[in-house]
Amino acid sequence: MKEAASTTNHQGALRADARRNRERILETAVRVFSERGADVPIDTIAKAAGVGSATLYRHFPTREELVEAAYRNELARVCDSAAELLADLAPDRALRLWMDRFIDYLAAKHGMADALRAAVASGADPFAETLDKLGAAIAALLHAGAEAGLLRSDVDPLDVGFSLAGIALVTSAPAQRERAGSLLDLLLDGLRYGTDR
């Protein structure tokens, strides 16, 4: 019986280790593709992530799968953070912090643009669920804000998403990050317009 428990714990540790490796590979891939471009050798990403090439290929057999998974991981991270922020903060504050995370997500997407284009050219579709997931995250934040009387209730979540994308576009240079914050504050004020707050 002890041996069976030990085997189960060992398998659980391996699964946890594999999850950590996968997460580290995805985070590193975003950074390295952004810094070095779409043609960076996959072995370079493995080395930067602190894993062997075999480990990387076990998780992601092709470059396209790695690019798609890295992008989707960033998307999931920003979308999942909406619920996390709402659990801890007032809805308007949660939305404002989420906006910052969204701008960071778009910067990562922009940095990976060449790698994403190459993945799409090979037949992958990393963007298949993007609008639905982002729309759901923004809708949750807006709904919570409207329920609390802090935000307008008549705003289309995709309009907010497109507004955020516009802000990201005009403030894409690192030197413009402070201006992005000012524009995000202005957008949030517009989302409060007509409420008592």
JSON list of N, CA and C in Angstrom, two decimals, residues 92 145-153 188-197:
[
{"chain": "A", "resi": 92, "resn": "ASP", "atom": "N", "xyz": [-15.13, 48.84, -10.70]},
{"chain": "A", "resi": 92, "resn": "ASP", "atom": "CA", "xyz": [-14.48, 49.86, -11.53]},
{"chain": "A", "resi": 92, "resn": "ASP", "atom": "C", "xyz": [-12.96, 49.81, -11.39]},
{"chain": "A", "resi": 145, "resn": "GLY", "atom": "N", "xyz": [-19.74, 46.05, -12.71]},
{"chain": "A", "resi": 145, "resn": "GLY", "atom": "CA", "xyz": [-19.74, 47.49, -12.47]},
{"chain": "A", "resi": 145, "resn": "GLY", "atom": "C", "xyz": [-21.11, 48.10, -12.55]},
{"chain": "A", "resi": 146, "resn": "ALA", "atom": "N", "xyz": [-21.92, 47.65, -13.50]},
{"chain": "A", "resi": 146, "resn": "ALA", "atom": "CA", "xyz": [-23.29, 48.16, -13.64]},
{"chain": "A", "resi": 146, "resn": "ALA", "atom": "C", "xyz": [-24.14, 47.73, -12.44]},
{"chain": "A", "resi": 147, "resn": "GLU", "atom": "N", "xyz": [-23.98, 46.46, -12.03]},
{"chain": "A", "resi": 147, "resn": "GLU", "atom": "CA", "xyz": [-24.73, 45.95, -10.87]},
{"chain": "A", "resi": 147, "resn": "GLU", "atom": "C", "xyz": [-24.40, 46.75, -9.60]},
{"chain": "A", "resi": 148, "resn": "ALA", "atom": "N", "xyz": [-23.15, 47.18, -9.48]},
{"chain": "A", "resi": 148, "resn": "ALA", "atom": "CA", "xyz": [-22.73, 47.96, -8.31]},
{"chain": "A", "resi": 148, "resn": "ALA", "atom": "C", "xyz": [-23.05, 49.45, -8.45]},
{"chain": "A", "resi": 149, "resn": "GLY", "atom": "N", "xyz": [-23.59, 49.85, -9.60]},
{"chain": "A", "resi": 149, "resn": "GLY", "atom": "CA", "xyz": [-23.89, 51.26, -9.83]},
{"chain": "A", "resi": 149, "resn": "GLY", "atom": "C", "xyz": [-22.67, 52.10, -10.12]},
{"chain": "A", "resi": 150, "resn": "LEU", "atom": "N", "xyz": [-21.57, 51.46, -10.48]},
{"chain": "A", "resi": 150, "resn": "LEU", "atom": "CA", "xyz": [-20.31, 52.18, -10.71]},
{"chain": "A", "resi": 150, "resn": "LEU", "atom": "C", "xyz": [-20.02, 52.44, -12.19]},
{"chain": "A", "resi": 151, "resn": "LEU", "atom": "N", "xyz": [-20.64, 51.65, -13.07]},
{"chain": "A", "resi": 151, "resn": "LEU", "atom": "CA", "xyz": [-20.39, 51.77, -14.51]},
{"chain": "A", "resi": 151, "resn": "LEU", "atom": "C", "xyz": [-21.72, 51.78, -15.26]},
{"chain": "A", "resi": 152, "resn": "ARG", "atom": "N", "xyz": [-21.70, 52.36, -16.42]},
{"chain": "A", "resi": 152, "resn": "ARG", "atom": "CA", "xyz": [-22.90, 52.37, -17.27]},
{"chain": "A", "resi": 152, "resn": "ARG", "atom": "C", "xyz": [-23.30, 50.95, -17.63]},
{"chain": "A", "resi": 153, "resn": "SER", "atom": "N", "xyz": [-24.58, 50.78, -17.88]},
{"chain": "A", "resi": 153, "resn": "SER", "atom": "CA", "xyz": [-25.08, 49.45, -18.23]},
{"chain": "A", "resi": 153, "resn": "SER", "atom": "C", "xyz": [-25.38, 49.31, -19.71]},
{"chain": "A", "resi": 188, "resn": "LEU", "atom": "N", "xyz": [-12.21, 54.95, -18.76]},
{"chain": "A", "resi": 188, "resn": "LEU", "atom": "CA", "xyz": [-12.97, 54.52, -17.57]},
{"chain": "A", "resi": 188, "resn": "LEU", "atom": "C", "xyz": [-13.93, 55.62, -17.13]},
{"chain": "A", "resi": 189, "resn": "ASP", "atom": "N", "xyz": [-13.51, 56.89, -17.19]},
{"chain": "A", "resi": 189, "resn": "ASP", "atom": "CA", "xyz": [-14.42, 57.99, -16.84]},
{"chain": "A", "resi": 189, "resn": "ASP", "atom": "C", "xyz": [-15.64, 57.98, -17.76]},
{"chain": "A", "resi": 190, "resn": "GLY", "atom": "N", "xyz": [-15.43, 57.69, -19.03]},
{"chain": "A", "resi": 190, "resn": "GLY", "atom": "CA", "xyz": [-16.55, 57.60, -19.96]},
{"chain": "A", "resi": 190, "resn": "GLY", "atom": "C", "xyz": [-17.49, 56.44, -19.61]},
{"chain": "A", "resi": 191, "resn": "LEU", "atom": "N", "xyz": [-16.95, 55.38, -19.10]},
{"chain": "A", "resi": 191, "resn": "LEU", "atom": "CA", "xyz": [-17.77, 54.23, -18.71]},
{"chain": "A", "resi": 191, "resn": "LEU", "atom": "C", "xyz": [-18.52, 54.50, -17.41]},
{"chain": "A", "resi": 192, "resn": "ARG", "atom": "N", "xyz": [-18.07, 55.48, -16.66]},
{"chain": "A", "resi": 192, "resn": "ARG", "atom": "CA", "xyz": [-18.78, 55.89, -15.43]},
{"chain": "A", "resi": 192, "resn": "ARG", "atom": "C", "xyz": [-19.84, 56.96, -15.72]},
{"chain": "A", "resi": 193, "resn": "TYR", "atom": "N", "xyz": [-19.77, 57.61, -16.86]},
{"chain": "A", "resi": 193, "resn": "TYR", "atom": "CA", "xyz": [-20.66, 58.74, -17.17]},
{"chain": "A", "resi": 193, "resn": "TYR", "atom": "C", "xyz": [-22.12, 58.33, -17.00]},
{"chain": "A", "resi": 194, "resn": "GLY", "atom": "N", "xyz": [-22.86, 59.16, -16.29]},
{"chain": "A", "resi": 194, "resn": "GLY", "atom": "CA", "xyz": [-24.28, 58.87, -16.10]},
{"chain": "A", "resi": 194, "resn": "GLY", "atom": "C", "xyz": [-24.58, 58.09, -14.84]},
{"chain": "A", "resi": 195, "resn": "THR", "atom": "N", "xyz": [-23.55, 57.62, -14.13]},
{"chain": "A", "resi": 195, "resn": "THR", "atom": "CA", "xyz": [-23.77, 56.97, -12.85]},
{"chain": "A", "resi": 195, "resn": "THR", "atom": "C", "xyz": [-23.58, 58.03, -11.77]},
{"chain": "A", "resi": 196, "resn": "ASP", "atom": "N", "xyz": [-23.90, 57.71, -10.54]},
{"chain": "A", "resi": 196, "resn": "ASP", "atom": "CA", "xyz": [-23.76, 58.67, -9.45]},
{"chain": "A", "resi": 196, "resn": "ASP", "atom": "C", "xyz": [-22.34, 58.76, -8.95]},
{"chain": "A", "resi": 197, "resn": "ARG", "atom": "N", "xyz": [-21.45, 57.89, -9.44]},
{"chain": "A", "resi": 197, "resn": "ARG", "atom": "CA", "xyz": [-20.07, 57.85, -8.91]},
{"chain": "A", "resi": 197, "resn": "ARG", "atom": "C", "xyz": [-19.17, 58.73, -9.74]}
]
